[in-house]
Protein backbone atom coordinates (compact mmCIF):
# COMPACT_ATOMS: atom_id res chain seq x y z
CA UNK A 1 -34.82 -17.93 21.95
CA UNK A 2 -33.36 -20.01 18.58
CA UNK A 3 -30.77 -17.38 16.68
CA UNK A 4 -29.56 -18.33 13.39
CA UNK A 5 -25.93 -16.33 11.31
CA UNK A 6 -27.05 -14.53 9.03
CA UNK A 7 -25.18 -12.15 6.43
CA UNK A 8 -25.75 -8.27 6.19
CA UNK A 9 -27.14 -8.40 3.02
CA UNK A 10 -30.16 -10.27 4.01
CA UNK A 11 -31.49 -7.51 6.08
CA UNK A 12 -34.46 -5.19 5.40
CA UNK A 13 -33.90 -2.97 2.27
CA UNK A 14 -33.08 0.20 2.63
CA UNK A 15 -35.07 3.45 0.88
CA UNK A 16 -33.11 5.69 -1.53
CA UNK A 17 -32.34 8.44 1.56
CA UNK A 18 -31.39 5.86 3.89
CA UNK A 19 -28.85 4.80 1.07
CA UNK A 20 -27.45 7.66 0.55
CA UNK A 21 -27.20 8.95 4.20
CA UNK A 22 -25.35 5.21 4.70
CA UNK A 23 -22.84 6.06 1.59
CA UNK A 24 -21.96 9.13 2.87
CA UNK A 25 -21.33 8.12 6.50
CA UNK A 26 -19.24 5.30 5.38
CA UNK A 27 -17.12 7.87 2.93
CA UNK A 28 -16.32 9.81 5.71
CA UNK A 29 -15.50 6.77 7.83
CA UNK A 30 -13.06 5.93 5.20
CA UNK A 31 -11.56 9.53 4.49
CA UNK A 32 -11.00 9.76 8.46
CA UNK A 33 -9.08 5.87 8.07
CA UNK A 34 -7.12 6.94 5.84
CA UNK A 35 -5.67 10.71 6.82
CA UNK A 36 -5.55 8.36 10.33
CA UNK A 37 -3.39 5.47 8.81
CA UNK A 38 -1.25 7.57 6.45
CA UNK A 39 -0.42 10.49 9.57
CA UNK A 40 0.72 7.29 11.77
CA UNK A 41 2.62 6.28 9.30
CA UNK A 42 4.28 9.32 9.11
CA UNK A 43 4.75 9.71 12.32
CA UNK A 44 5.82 6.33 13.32
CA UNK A 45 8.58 6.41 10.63
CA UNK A 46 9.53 10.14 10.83
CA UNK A 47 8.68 10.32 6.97
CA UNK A 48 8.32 14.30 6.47
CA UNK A 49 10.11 16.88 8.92
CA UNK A 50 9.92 20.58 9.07
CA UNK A 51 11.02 21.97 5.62
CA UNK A 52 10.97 19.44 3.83
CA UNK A 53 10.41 19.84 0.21
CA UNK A 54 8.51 16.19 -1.10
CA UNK A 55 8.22 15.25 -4.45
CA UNK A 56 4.97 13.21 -4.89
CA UNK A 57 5.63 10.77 -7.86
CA UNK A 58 2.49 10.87 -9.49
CA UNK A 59 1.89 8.10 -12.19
CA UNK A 60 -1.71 8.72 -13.12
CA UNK A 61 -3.21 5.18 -10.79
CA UNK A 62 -5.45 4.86 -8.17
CA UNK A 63 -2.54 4.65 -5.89
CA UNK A 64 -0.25 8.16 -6.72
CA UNK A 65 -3.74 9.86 -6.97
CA UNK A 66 -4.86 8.63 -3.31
CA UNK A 67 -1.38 9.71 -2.02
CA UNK A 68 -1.28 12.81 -3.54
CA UNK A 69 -4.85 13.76 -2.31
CA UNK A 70 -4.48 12.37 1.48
CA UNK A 71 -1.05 14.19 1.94
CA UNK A 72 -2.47 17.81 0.30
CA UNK A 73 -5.24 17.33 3.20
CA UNK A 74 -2.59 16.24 5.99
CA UNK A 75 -0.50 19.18 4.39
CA UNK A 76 -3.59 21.76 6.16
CA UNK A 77 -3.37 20.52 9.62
CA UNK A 78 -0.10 19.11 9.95
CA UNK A 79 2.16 20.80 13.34
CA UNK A 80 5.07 21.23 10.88
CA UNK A 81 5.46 23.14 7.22
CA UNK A 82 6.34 21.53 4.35
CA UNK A 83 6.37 21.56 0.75
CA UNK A 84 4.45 19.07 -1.44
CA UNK A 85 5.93 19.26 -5.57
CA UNK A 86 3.97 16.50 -7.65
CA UNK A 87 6.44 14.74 -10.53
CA UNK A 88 4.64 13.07 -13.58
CA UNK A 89 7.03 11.01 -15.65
CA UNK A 90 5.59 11.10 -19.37
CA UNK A 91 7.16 8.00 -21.09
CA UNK A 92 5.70 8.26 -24.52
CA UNK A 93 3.31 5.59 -24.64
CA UNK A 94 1.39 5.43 -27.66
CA UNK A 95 -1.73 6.74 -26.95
CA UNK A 96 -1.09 8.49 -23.88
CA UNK A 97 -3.37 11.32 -22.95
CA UNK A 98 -0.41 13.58 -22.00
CA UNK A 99 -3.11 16.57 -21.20
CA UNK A 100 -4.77 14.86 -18.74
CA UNK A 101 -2.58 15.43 -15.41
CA UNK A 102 -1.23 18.68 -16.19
CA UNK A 103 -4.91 19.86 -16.10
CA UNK A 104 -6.07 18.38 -13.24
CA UNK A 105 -3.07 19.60 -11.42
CA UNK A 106 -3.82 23.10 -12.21
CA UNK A 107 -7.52 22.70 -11.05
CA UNK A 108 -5.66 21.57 -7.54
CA UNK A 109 -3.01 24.25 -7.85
CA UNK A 110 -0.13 22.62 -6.81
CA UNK A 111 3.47 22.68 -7.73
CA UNK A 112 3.97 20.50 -10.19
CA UNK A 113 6.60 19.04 -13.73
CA UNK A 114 6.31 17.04 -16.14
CA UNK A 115 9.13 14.67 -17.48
CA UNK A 116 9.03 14.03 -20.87
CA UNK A 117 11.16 10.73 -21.19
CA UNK A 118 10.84 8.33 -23.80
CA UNK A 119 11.68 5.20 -21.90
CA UNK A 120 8.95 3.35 -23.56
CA UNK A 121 10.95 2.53 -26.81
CA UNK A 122 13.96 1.55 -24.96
CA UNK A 123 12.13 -0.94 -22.99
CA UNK A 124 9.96 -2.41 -26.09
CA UNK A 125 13.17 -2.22 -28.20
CA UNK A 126 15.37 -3.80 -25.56
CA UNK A 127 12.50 -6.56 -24.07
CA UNK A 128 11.70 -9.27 -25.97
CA UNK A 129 8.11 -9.92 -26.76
CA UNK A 130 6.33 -11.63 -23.91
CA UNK A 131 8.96 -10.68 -21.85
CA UNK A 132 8.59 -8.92 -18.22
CA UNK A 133 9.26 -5.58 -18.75
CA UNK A 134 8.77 -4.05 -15.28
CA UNK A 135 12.49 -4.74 -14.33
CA UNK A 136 13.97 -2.56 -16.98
CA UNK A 137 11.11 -0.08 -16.86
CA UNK A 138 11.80 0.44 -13.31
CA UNK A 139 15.28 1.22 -13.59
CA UNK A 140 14.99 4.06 -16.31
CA UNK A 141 12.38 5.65 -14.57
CA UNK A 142 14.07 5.85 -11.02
CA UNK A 143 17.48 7.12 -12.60
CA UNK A 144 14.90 9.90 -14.28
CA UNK A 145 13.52 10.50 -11.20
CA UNK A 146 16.62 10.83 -8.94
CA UNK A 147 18.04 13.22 -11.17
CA UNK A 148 14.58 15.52 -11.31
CA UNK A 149 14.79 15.08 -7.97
CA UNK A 150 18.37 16.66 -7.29
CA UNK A 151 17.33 19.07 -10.02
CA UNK A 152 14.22 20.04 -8.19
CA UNK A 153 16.24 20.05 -4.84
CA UNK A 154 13.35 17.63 -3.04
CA UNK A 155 14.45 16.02 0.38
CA UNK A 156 12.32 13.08 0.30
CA UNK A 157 10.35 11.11 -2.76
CA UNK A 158 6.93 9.75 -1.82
CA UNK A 159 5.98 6.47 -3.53
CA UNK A 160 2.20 5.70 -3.82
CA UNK A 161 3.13 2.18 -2.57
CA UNK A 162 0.47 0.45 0.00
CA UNK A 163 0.07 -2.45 2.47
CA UNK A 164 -0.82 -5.46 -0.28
CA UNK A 165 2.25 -3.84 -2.22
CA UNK A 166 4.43 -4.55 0.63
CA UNK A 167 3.28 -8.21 1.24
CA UNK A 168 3.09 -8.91 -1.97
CA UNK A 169 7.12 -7.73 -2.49
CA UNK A 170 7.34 -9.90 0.78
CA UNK A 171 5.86 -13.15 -1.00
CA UNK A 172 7.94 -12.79 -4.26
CA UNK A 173 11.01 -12.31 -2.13
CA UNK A 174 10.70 -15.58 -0.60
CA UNK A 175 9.10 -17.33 -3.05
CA UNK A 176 10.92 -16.59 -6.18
CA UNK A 177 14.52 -15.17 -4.46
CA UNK A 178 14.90 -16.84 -1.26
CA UNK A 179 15.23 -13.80 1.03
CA UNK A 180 12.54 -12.06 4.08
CA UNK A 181 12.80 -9.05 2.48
CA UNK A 182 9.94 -6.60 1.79
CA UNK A 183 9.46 -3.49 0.97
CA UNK A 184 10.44 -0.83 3.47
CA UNK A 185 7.96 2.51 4.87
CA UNK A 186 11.32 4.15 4.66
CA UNK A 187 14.78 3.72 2.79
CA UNK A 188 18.10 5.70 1.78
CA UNK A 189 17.81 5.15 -2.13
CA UNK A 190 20.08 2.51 -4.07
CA UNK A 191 22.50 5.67 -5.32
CA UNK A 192 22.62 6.76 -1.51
CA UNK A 193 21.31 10.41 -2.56
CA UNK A 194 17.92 10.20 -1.69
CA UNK A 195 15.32 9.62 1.22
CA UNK A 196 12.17 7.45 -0.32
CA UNK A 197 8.99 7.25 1.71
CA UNK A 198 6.06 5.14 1.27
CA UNK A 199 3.40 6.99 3.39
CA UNK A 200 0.55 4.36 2.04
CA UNK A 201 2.39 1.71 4.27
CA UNK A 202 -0.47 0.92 6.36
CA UNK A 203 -3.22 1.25 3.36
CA UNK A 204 -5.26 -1.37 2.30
CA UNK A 205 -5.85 -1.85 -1.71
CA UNK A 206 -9.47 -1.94 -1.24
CA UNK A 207 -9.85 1.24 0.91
CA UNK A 208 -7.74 3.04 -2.24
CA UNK A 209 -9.83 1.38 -4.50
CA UNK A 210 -12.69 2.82 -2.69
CA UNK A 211 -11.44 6.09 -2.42
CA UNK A 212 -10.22 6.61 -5.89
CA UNK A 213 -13.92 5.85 -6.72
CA UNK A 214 -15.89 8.04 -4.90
CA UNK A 215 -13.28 11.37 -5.63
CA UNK A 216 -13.39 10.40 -9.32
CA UNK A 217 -9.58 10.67 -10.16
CA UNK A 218 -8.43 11.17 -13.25
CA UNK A 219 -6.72 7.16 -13.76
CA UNK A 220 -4.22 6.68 -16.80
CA UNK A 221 -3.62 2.83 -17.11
CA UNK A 222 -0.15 1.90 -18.03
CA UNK A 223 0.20 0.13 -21.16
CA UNK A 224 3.21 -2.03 -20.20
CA UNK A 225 2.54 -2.62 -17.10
CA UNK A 226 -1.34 -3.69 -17.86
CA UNK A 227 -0.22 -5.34 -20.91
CA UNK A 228 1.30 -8.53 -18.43
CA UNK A 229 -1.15 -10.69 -17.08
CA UNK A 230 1.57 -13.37 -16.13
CA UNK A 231 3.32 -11.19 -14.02
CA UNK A 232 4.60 -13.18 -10.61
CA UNK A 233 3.69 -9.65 -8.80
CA UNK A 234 -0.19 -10.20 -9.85
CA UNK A 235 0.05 -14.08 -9.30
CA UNK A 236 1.08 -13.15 -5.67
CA UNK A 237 -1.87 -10.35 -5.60
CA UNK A 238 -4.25 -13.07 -6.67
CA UNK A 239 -3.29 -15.59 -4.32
CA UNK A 240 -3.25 -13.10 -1.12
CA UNK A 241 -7.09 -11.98 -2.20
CA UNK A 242 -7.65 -15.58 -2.67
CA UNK A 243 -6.78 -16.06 1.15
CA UNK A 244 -8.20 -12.89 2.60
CA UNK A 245 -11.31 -14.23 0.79
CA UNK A 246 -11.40 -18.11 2.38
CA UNK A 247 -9.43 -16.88 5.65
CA UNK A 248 -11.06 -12.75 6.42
CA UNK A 249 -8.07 -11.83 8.64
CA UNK A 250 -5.16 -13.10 7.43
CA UNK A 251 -3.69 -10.18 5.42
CA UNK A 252 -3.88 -7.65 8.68
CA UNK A 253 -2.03 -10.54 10.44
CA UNK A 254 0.46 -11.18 7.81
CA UNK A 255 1.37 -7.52 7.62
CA UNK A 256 1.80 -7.24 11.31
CA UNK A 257 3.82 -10.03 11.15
CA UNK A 258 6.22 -7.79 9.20
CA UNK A 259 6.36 -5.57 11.79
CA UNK A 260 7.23 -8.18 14.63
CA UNK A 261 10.58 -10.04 13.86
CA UNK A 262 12.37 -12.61 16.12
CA UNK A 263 15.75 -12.78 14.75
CA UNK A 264 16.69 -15.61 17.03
CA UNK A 265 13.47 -17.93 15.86
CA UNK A 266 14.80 -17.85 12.33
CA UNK A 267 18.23 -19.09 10.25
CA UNK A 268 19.93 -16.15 10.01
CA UNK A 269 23.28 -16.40 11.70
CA UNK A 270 24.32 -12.90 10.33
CA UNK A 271 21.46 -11.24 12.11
CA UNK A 272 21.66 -13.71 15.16
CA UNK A 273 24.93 -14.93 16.85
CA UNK A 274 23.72 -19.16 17.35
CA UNK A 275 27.07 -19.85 17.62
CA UNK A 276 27.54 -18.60 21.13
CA UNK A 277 24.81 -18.91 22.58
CA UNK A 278 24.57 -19.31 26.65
CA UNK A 279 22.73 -20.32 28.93
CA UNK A 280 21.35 -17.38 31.22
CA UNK A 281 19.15 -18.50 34.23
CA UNK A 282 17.18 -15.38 32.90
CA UNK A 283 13.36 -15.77 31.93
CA UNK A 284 12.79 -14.46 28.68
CA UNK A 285 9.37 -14.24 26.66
CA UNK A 286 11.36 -14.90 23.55
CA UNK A 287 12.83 -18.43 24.65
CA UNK A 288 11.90 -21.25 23.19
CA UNK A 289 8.71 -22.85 24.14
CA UNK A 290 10.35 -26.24 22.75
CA UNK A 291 7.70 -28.70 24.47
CA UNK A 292 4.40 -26.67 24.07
CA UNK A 293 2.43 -26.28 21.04
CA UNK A 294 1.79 -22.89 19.53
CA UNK A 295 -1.55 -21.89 19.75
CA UNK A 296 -2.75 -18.95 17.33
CA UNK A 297 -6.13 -16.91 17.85
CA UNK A 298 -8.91 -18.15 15.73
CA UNK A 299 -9.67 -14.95 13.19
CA UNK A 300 -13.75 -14.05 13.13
CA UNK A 301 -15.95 -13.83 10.35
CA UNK A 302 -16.86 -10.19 9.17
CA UNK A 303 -20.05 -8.48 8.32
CA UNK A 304 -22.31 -11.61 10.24
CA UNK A 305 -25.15 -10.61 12.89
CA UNK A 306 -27.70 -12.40 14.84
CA UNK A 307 -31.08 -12.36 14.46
CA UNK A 308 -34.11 -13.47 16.84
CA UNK A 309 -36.48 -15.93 14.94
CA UNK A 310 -39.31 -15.25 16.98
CA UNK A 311 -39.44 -11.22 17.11
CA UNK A 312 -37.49 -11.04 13.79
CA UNK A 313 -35.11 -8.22 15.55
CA UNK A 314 -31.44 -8.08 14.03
CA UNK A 315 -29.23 -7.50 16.92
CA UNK A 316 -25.61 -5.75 16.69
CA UNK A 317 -23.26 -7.82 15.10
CA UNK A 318 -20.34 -9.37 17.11
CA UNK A 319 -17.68 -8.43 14.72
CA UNK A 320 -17.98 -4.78 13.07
């Protein structure tokens, strides 16, 4: 029997019902990722205990609105009890629909203030024109929200930060200020006061993309932010889609890679003592391997199946 590669989208059309019975399978295959990824998240890092009181920063994205959603469902069938209060920083952009959020929040009927902040003239009045902005912006708004968060008395602030966030954060490190640094699940914040939690950690951008799609949020583009089409954050973002694209793989094994650190296989000498080094006479996985060449898995290609010429019969695909 001859088989040829073929892709998915080649196959037999589908009717309308078939469609929709497909679409809603896959929905609820993503919904269950996602309450799966963001729970093991929060378990694996200890994010949210008994009692604790979160404050979900909510900026009007895809990204705040996914978080926000997944946690109020985790929030029903977690083992512990704890508080979820959603904070919306309103910082006067012209044009801003400022009535949006606080409705929708009411329709969801959780706890929720706004903070009205104009932060928006300081940074225009402060930044010069074609300038990044995003530094400056960033500062005002976290001082804002430490300080609604002591006033609030929260115990942990949930950022709607996910996986491509973190590599990206990773990339610019390294590439534009020459540390392996990225972006942590779980910090003390920079004034020491306050816990910060990223509970999107191990959330792809296209599954919140997805998401945000089918449960129709309410998205508020920032006008700064979206303004900056040089930024080195989306130059990173573009080249990282750019790779997942030519290599399908290599952003799930970048991002384990940042959960997977040898200490001794880098340069560090404040993280690893070179200097005295002995020899052991103990095997050791981690020694180096200074004579054999490193060999890496080869990644598979997505979405292909095979398909019998003759009988014309599409058989399971190899890689889901």
């Amino acid at each position: 029997m001859n088989a040829v590669w073929i892709d998915n989208e080649l196959a037999a059309p589908e009717t309308g019902r078939e469609q929709a019975v497909k679409i809603e399978r896959e929905t609820h295959k993503l919904e269950k990722r996602l309450c799966r990824q963001v729970g093991s998240a929060i378990m694996d890092f200890n994010m949210i205990e008994e009692g604790d009181r979160v404050m979900v920063c909510l900026s009007g994205g895809k990204d705040s609105h996914a978080l926000l959603d997944i946690l109020l469902k985790l929030q029903q069938r977690a083992p512990i009890n704890f508080e979820l209060v959603v904070v919306n920083l309103d910082q006067k952009q012209p044009g801003f629909p400022e009535h949006i959020l606080p409705e929708y929040l009411k329709s969801l009927g959780v706890t929720f203030h706004i903070e009205n902040q104009d932060t928006y003239s300081i940074v225009k009045k402060v930044i010069a024109e074609g300038k990044t902005m995003c530094s400056l912006c960033s500062r005002l708004r976290r001082g804002i929200l430490y300080r609604v968060a002591d006033e609030l008395k929260i115990t942990k602030i949930a950022l709607g930060h996910h996986r491509d966030d973190m590599l990206q954060t990773f990339f610019l490190n390294m590439f534009f200020g020459g540390k392996l640094k990225g972006m942590p699940p779980k910090l003390v914040s920079d004034d020491g006061g306050h816990i910060v939690i990223r509970p999107l950690a191990y959330v792809a951008e296209k599954d919140l993309i997805r998401w945000a799609e089918h449960r129709q949020f309410p998205i508020i583009p920032c006008s700064l932010c979206g303004s900056q089409e040089n930024l080195q954050r989306k130059q990173i973002g573009n080249m990282l889609r750019d790779w997942e694209k030519k290599f399908p793989g290599r952003i799930e094994s970048m991002f384990t890679a940042l959960q997977n650190v040898v200490p001794s296989h880098l340069m560090d000498r404040s993280r690893h003592n070179f200097t005295d080094i002995k020899v052991t006479g103990i095997p050791s996985q981690d020694g180096d391997k200074v004579f054999d060449e490193e060999e890496f898995p080869v990644a598979k290609l997505p979405g292909l199946q095979t398909v019998s010429i003759e009988a014309g019969a599409a058989v399971s695909p190899e890689v889901p």
